[in-house]
Tab-separated table of C-alpha atoms in Angstrom:
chain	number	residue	atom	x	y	z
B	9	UNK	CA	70.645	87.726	99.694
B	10	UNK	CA	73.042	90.338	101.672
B	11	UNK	CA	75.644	88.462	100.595
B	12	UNK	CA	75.321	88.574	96.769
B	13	UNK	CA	74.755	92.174	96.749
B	14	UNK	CA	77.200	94.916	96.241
B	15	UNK	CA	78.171	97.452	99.039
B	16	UNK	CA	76.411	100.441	98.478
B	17	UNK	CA	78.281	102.864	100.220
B	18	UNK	CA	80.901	101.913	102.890
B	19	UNK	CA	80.988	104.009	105.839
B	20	UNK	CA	84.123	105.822	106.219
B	21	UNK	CA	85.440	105.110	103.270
B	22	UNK	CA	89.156	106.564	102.876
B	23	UNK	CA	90.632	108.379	100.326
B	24	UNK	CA	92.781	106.765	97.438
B	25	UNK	CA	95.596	107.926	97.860
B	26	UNK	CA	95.660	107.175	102.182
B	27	UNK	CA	94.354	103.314	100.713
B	28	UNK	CA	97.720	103.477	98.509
B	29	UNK	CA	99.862	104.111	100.478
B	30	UNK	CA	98.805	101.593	103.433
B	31	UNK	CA	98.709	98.681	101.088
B	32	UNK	CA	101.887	100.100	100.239
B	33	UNK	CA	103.249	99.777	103.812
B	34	UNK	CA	101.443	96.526	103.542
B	35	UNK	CA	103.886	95.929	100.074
B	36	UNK	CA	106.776	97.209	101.216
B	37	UNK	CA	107.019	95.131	104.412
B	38	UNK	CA	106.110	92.112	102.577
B	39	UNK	CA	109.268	92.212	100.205
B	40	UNK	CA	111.386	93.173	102.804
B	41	UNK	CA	110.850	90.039	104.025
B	42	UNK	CA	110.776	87.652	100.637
B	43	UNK	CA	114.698	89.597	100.233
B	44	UNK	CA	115.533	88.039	103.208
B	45	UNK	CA	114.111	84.479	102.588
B	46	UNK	CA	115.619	84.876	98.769
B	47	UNK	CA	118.744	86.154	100.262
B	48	UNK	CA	119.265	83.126	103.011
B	49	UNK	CA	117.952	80.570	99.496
B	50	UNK	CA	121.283	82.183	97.040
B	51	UNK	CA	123.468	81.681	100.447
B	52	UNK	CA	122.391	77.966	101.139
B	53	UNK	CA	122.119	77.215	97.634
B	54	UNK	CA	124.990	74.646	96.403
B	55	UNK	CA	125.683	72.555	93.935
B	56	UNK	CA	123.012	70.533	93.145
B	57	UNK	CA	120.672	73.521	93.289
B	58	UNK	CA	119.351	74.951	89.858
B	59	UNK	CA	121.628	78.261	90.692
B	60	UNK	CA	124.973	76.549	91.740
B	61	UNK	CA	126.739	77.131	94.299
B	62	UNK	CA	127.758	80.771	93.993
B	63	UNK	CA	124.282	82.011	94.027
B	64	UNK	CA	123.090	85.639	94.814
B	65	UNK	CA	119.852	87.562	94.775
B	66	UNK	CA	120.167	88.659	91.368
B	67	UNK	CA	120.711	84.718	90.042
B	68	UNK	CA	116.744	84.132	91.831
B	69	UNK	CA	115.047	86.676	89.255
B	70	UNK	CA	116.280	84.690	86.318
B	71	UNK	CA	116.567	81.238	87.739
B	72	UNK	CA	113.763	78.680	86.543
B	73	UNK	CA	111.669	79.957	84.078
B	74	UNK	CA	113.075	83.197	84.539
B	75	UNK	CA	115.765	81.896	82.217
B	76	UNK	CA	113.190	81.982	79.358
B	77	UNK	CA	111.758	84.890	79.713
B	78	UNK	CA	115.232	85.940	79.141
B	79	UNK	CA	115.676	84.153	75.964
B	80	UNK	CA	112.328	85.349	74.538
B	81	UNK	CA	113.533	89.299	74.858
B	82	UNK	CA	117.166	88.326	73.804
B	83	UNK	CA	116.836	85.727	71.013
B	84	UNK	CA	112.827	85.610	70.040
B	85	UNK	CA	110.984	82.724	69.636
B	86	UNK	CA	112.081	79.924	67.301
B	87	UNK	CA	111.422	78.844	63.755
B	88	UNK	CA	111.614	75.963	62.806
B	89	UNK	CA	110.819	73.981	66.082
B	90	UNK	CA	114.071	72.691	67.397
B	91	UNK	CA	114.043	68.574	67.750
B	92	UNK	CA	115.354	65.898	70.083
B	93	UNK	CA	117.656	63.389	68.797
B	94	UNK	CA	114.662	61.429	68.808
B	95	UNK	CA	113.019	63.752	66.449
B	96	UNK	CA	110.005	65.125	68.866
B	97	UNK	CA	109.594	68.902	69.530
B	98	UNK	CA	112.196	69.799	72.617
B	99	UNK	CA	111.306	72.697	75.123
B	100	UNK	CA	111.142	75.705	73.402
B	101	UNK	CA	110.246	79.725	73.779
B	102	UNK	CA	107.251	79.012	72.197
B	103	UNK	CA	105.781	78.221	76.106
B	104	UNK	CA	106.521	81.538	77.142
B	105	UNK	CA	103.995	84.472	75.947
B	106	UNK	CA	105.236	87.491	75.215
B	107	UNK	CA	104.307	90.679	76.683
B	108	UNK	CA	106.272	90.178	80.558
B	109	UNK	CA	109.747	89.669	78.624
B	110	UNK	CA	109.441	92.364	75.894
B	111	UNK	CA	107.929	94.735	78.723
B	112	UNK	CA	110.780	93.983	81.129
B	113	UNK	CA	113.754	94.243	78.457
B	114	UNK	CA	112.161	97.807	77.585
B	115	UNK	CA	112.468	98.968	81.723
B	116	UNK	CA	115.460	97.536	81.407
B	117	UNK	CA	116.683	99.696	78.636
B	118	UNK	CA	117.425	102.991	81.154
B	119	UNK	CA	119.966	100.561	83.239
B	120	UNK	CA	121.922	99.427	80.656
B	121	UNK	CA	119.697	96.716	79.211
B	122	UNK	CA	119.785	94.358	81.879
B	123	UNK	CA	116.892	91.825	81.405
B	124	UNK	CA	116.923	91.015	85.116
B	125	UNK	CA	116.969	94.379	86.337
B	126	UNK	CA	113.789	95.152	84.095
B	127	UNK	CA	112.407	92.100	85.244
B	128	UNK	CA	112.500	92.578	88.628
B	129	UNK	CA	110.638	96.236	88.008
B	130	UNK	CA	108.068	94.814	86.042
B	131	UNK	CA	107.127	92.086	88.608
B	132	UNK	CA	107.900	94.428	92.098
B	133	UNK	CA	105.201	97.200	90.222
B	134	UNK	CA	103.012	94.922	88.901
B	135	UNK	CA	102.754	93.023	92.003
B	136	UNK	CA	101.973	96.110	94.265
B	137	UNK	CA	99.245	97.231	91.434
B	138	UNK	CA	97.923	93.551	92.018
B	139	UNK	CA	97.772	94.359	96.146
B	140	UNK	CA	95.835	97.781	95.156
B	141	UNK	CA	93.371	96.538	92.314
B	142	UNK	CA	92.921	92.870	95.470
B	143	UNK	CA	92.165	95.923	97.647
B	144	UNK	CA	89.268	97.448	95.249
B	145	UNK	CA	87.804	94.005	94.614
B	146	UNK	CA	87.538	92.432	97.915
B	147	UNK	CA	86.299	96.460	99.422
B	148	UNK	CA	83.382	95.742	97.297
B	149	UNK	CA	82.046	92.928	99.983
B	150	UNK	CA	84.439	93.397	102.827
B	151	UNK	CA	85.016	96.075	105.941
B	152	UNK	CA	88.391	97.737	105.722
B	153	UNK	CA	90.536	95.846	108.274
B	154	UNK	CA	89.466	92.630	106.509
B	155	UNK	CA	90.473	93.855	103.342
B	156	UNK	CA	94.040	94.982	104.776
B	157	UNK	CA	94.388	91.320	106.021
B	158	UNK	CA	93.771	89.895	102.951
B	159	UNK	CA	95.957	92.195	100.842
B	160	UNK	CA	98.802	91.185	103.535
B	161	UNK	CA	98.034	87.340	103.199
B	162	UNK	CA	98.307	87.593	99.716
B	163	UNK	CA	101.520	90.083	99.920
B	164	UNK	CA	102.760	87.870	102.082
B	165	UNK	CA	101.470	84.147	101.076
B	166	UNK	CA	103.581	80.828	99.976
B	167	UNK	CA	104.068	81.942	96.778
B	168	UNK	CA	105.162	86.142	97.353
B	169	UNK	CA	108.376	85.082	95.852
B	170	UNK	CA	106.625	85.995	92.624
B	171	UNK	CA	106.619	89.818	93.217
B	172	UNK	CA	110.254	90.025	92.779
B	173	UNK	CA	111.566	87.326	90.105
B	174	UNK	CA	111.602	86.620	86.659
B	175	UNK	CA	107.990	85.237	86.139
B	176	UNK	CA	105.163	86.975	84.605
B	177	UNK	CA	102.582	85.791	87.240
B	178	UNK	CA	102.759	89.185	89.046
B	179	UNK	CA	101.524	91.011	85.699
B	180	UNK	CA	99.046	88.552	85.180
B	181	UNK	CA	97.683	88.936	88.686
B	182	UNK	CA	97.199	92.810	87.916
B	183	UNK	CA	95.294	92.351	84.827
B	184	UNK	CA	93.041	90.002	86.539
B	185	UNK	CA	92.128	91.719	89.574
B	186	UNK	CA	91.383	94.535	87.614
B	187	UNK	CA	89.186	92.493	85.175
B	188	UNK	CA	87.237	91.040	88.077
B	189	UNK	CA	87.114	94.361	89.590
B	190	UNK	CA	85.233	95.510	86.521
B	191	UNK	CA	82.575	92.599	86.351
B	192	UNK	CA	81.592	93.107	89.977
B	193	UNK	CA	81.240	96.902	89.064
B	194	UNK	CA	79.398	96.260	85.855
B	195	UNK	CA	82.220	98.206	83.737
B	196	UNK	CA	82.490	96.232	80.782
B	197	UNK	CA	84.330	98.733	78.488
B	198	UNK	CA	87.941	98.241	80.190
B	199	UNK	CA	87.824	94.745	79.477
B	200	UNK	CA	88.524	94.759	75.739
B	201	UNK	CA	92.265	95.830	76.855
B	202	UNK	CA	91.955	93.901	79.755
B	203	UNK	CA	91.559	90.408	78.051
B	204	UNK	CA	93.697	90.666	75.416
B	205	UNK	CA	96.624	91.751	78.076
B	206	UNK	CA	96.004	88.702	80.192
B	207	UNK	CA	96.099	86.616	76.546
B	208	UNK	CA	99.612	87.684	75.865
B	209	UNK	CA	100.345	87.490	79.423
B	210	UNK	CA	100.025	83.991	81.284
B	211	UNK	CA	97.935	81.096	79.330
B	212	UNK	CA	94.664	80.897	81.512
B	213	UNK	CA	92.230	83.636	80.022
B	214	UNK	CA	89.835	80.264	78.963
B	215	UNK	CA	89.235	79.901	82.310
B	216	UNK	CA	88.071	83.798	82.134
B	217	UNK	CA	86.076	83.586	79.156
B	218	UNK	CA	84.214	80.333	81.152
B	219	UNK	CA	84.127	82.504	84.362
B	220	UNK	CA	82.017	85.021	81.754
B	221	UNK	CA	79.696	82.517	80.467
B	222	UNK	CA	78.734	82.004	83.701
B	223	UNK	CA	78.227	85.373	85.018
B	224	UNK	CA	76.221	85.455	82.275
B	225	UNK	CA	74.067	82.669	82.921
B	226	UNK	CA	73.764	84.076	86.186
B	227	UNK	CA	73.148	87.267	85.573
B	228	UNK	CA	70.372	86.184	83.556
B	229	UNK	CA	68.978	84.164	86.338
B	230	UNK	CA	69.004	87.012	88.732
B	231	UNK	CA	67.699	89.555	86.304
B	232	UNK	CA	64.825	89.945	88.586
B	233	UNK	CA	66.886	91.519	90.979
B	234	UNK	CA	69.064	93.259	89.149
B	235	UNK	CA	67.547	94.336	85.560
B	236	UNK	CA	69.817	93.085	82.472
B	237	UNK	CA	69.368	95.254	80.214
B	238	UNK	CA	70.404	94.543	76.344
B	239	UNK	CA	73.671	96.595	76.398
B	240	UNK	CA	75.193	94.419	79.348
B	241	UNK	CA	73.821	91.104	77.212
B	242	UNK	CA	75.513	92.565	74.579
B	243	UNK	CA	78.993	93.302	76.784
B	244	UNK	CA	78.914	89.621	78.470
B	245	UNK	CA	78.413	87.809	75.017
B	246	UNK	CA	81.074	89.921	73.089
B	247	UNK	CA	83.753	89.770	76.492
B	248	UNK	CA	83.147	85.774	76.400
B	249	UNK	CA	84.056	85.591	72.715
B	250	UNK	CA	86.972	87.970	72.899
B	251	UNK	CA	88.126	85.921	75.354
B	252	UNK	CA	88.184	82.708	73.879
B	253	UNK	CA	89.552	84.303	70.892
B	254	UNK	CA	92.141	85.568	72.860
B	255	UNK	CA	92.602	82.239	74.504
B	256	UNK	CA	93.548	80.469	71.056
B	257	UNK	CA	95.293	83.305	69.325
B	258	UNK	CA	98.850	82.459	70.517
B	259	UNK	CA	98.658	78.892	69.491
B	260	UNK	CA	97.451	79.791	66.070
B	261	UNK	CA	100.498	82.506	66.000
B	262	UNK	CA	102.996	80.079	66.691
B	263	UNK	CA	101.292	77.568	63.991
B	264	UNK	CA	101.712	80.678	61.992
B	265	UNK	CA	105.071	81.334	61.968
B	266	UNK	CA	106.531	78.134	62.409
B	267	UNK	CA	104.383	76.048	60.028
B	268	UNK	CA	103.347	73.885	62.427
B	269	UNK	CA	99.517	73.816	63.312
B	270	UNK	CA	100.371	71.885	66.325
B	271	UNK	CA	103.567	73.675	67.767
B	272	UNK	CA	102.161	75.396	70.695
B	273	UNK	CA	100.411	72.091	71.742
B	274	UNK	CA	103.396	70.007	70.569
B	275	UNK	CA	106.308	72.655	73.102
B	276	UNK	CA	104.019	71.969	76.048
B	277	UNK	CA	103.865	68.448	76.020
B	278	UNK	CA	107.467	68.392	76.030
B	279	UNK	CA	107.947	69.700	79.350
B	280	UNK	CA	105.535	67.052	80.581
B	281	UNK	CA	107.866	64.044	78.428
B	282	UNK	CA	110.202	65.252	82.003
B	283	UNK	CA	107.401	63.417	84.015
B	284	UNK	CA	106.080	60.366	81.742
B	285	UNK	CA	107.308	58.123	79.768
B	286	UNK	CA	106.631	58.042	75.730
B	287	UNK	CA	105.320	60.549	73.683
B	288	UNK	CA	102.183	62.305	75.740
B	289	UNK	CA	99.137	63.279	74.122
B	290	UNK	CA	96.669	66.174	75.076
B	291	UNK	CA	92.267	65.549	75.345
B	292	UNK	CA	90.765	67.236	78.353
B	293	UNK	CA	90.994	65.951	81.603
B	294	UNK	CA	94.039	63.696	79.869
B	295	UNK	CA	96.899	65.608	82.123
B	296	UNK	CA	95.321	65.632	85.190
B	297	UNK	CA	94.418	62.022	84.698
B	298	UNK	CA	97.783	61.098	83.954
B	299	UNK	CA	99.139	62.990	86.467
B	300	UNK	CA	97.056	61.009	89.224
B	301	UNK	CA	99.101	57.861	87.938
B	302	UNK	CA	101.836	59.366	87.789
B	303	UNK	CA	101.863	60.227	91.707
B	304	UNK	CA	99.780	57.323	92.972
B	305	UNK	CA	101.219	54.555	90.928
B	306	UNK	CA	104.874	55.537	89.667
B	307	UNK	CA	105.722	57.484	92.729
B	308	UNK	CA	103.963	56.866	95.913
B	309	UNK	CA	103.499	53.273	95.024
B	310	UNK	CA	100.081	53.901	95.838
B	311	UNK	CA	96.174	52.066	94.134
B	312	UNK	CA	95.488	54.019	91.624
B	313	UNK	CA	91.621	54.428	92.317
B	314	UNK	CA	92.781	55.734	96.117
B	315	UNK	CA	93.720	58.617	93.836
B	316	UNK	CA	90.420	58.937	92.124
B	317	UNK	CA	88.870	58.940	95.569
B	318	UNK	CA	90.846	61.411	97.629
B	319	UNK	CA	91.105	63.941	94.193
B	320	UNK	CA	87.164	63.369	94.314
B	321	UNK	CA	86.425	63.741	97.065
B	322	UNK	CA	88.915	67.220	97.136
B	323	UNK	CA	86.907	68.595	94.460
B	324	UNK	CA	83.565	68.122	96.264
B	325	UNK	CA	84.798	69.725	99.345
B	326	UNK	CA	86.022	72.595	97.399
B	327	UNK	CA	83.023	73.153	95.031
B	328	UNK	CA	81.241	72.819	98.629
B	329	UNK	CA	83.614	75.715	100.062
B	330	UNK	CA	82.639	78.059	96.885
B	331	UNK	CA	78.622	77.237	96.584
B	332	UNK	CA	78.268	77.164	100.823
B	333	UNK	CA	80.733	78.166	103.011
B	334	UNK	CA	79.951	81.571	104.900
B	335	UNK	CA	83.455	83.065	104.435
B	336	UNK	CA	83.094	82.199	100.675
B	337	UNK	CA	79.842	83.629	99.848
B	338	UNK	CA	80.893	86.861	101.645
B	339	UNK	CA	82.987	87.598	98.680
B	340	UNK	CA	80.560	87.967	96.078
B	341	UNK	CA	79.592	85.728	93.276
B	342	UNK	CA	81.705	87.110	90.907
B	343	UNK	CA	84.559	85.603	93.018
B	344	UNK	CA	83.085	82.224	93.208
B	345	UNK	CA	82.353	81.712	89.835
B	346	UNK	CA	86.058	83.051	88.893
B	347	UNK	CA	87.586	80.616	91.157
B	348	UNK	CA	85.194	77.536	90.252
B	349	UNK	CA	85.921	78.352	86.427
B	350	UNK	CA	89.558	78.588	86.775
B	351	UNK	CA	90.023	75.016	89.071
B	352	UNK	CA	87.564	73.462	86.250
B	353	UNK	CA	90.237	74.592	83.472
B	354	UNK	CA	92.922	73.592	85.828
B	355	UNK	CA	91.434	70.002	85.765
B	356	UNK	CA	90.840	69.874	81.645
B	357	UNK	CA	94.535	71.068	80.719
B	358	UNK	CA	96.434	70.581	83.654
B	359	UNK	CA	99.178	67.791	84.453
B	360	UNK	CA	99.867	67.666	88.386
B	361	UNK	CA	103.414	68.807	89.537
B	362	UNK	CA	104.894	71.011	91.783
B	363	UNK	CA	103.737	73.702	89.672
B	364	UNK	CA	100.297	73.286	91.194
B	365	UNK	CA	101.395	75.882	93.898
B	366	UNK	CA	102.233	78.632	91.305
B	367	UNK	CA	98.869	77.359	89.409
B	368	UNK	CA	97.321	78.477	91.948
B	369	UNK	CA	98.053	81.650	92.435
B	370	UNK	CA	94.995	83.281	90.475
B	371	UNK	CA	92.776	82.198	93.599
B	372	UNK	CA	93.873	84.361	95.634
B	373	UNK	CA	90.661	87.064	95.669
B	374	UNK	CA	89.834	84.012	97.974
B	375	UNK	CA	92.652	86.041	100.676
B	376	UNK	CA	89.448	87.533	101.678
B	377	UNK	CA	87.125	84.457	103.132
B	378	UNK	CA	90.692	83.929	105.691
B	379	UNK	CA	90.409	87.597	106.616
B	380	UNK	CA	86.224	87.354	107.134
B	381	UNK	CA	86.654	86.268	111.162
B	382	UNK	CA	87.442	89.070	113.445
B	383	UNK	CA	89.639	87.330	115.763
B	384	UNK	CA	92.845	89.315	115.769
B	385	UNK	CA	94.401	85.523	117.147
B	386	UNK	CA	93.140	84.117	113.909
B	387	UNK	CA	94.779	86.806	111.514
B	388	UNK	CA	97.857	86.826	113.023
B	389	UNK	CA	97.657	83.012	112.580
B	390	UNK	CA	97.037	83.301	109.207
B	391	UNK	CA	100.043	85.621	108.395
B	392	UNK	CA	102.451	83.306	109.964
B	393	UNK	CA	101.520	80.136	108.569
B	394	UNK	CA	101.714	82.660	105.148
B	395	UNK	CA	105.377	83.284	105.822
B	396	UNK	CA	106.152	79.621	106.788
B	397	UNK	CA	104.592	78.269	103.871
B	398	UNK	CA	106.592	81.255	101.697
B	399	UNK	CA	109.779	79.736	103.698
B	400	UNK	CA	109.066	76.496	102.880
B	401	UNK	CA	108.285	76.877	99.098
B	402	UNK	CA	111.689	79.565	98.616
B	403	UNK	CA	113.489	77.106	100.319
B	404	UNK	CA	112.571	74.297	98.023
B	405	UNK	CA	112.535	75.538	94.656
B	406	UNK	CA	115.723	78.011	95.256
B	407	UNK	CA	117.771	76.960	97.430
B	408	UNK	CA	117.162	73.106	96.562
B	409	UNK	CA	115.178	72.699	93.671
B	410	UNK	CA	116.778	69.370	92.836
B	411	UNK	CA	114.468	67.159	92.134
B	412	UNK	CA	110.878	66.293	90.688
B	413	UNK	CA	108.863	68.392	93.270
B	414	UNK	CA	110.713	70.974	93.880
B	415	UNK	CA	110.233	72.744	90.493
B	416	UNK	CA	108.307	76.378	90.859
């Protein structure tokens, strides 16, 4: 089909550098506008807010889990595994991988070591080299004024806050577009750095070594369309076990040098002892489970199996969207299957919070399927509900962020 098929050659296809420097423009306008939302969040932000009252600009890029980012580059990670009173393991540096806080404290080292300062770098960069490599991937299926949209939706979206505070989801983003970038092109070789960066990174590159397994199933299926040859077998079998590799080599660190098997396992579930009572536990599917209680029974004072209906019934319609929808399927397979694989290990290892929205953020190659219709009405719809929703979410977790939901 058309629509599973790379673009051969795109008419009129301009240069790199004139592609730079309009997602640039693209960039540039973007953050102009998060400063101002982050700047009116500091001003309104009082005393019940996570930044106090006497918030500015700079207190955004290290507020939340900016904070341990910090600690990582300034103190390491501990050993032994700090306690509660009760005894259980408290919240701890372990959470926090680290290549965005060692990266950003050695920016930071020309402007007299200021972790934020770095941090801010990193994330700004890192998040325009995410815009280009979203421009490369989506080119591959899309014209270019649908691939400018896109790039803006995502520059722009809910969550754009990201490009210019203390969280490593920008760098992540990078890594990952690239990586895709690279499947859909059939350039394997890039991805042996690639992985491992995304590893040490953000916690998610299971989802990627799924997403290969895949591709490689399907790949294997259409190999009468598009010859596999033995090298590529060779590439997609060695990627997907690099990858899970990758995925389990920072737990087995930490077990490492603390002397605890468990201690990566044991420092997430304490952030989630914040939501439930007792001491959780961790199977797949468990957290998202729980997490449905949580919401339906504890909070909304809701039947639990109305829950298990409507979350149902949402992951139909959404593994409809990716196998059928028009706009979807324009994007390529290798999109698809990225997005299906990463909402599947959302569901095994996830617990439901306001988090969800950051969670989410490695979808956004799916930018593309709002950019698909040509209706310049539509677009400019799009970009506005982006910069409410981007509003709306700064407003809440900065200059609120006081209580269960409104936690980034």
């Amino acid at each position: 089909m058309a629509g599973d098929q790379l673009t051969a050659e795109p008419l009129a296809r301009p240069s790199r550098g004139r592609v730079a420097l309009r997602v640039l423009a693209i960039y540039l306008a973007a953050r102009l506008v998060t400063t101002l939302f982050l700047f009116v969040a500091a001003e309104l932000s009082g005393f019940q807010s996570r930044m106090g009252a006497d918030a500015d600009l700079g207190d955004t890029v290290v507020a939340w889990d900016g904070a341990w980012y910090w600690l990582v580059a300034f103190s390491g990670y501990p050993n032994p595994l700090p306690l509660t009173d009760a005894g259980q393991v408290a919240e701890n540096a372990w959470a926090f991988l680290p290549l965005y806080p060692y990266l950003s404290q050695a920016v930071a080292l020309p402007f007299g070591g200021q972790w934020g300062t770095g941090a801010l770098i990193v994330s700004l960069v890192a998040g325009y080299g995410a815009s280009v490599a979203l421009y490369g991937l989506l080119r591959l299926r899309l014209d270019q004024s649908a691939t400018l949209w896109a790039v803006a939706f995502f520059a722009s979206g809910p969550l754009a806050a990201l490009f210019q505070v203390g969280y490593a989801e920008a760098l992540n983003l990078f890594w990952l577009f690239c990586a895709l970038w690279c499947v859909a092109r059939r350039r394997y070789g890039w991805l042996y750095v690639l992985i491992p960066l995304m590893a040490f990174t953000r916690p998610g590159v299971l989802a990627f070594a799924l997403f290969l397994g895949l591709f490689g199933v399907w790949r294997w299926v259409r190999r009468a369309r598009e010859p596999l040859r033995a090298p590529e077998v060779v590439h997609i079998v060695a990627l997907g076990l690099l990858s899970v590799v990758a995925g389990f080599a920072w737990q087995l660190i930490a077990g490492w040098v603390t002397g605890e098997p468990g201690a990566y396992l044991s420092t997430e579930l304490a952030w989630r002892r914040n939501w439930v009572a007792g001491d959780p536990s961790f199977a797949p599917f468990e957290p998202f489970l729980a997490g449905i209680s949580f919401w339906f029974e504890t909070m909304w004072h809701l039947p639990l199996a109305l829950g298990y209906v409507l979350v149902g019934a949402g992951v139909l319609v959404i593994g409809a969207a990716l196998a059928f929808l028009p706009q979807v399927r324009r994007l390529g397979v290798e999109i698809r299957l990225w997005s299906a694989s990463y909402l599947v290990y959302l569901l095994l290892v996830f617990f439901p919070q306001s988090s969800i929205f950051r969670l989410l953020v490695p979808l956004s190659p799916l930018w593309g399927a709002f950019a698909v219709p040509r209706s310049r009405v539509w677009r400019v719809g799009v970009l506005v509900a982006c910069l409410i929703g981007q509003w709306w979410w700064i407003y809440n977790m900065y200059a609120l962020g006081s209580s269960s939901w409104q936690v980034p």
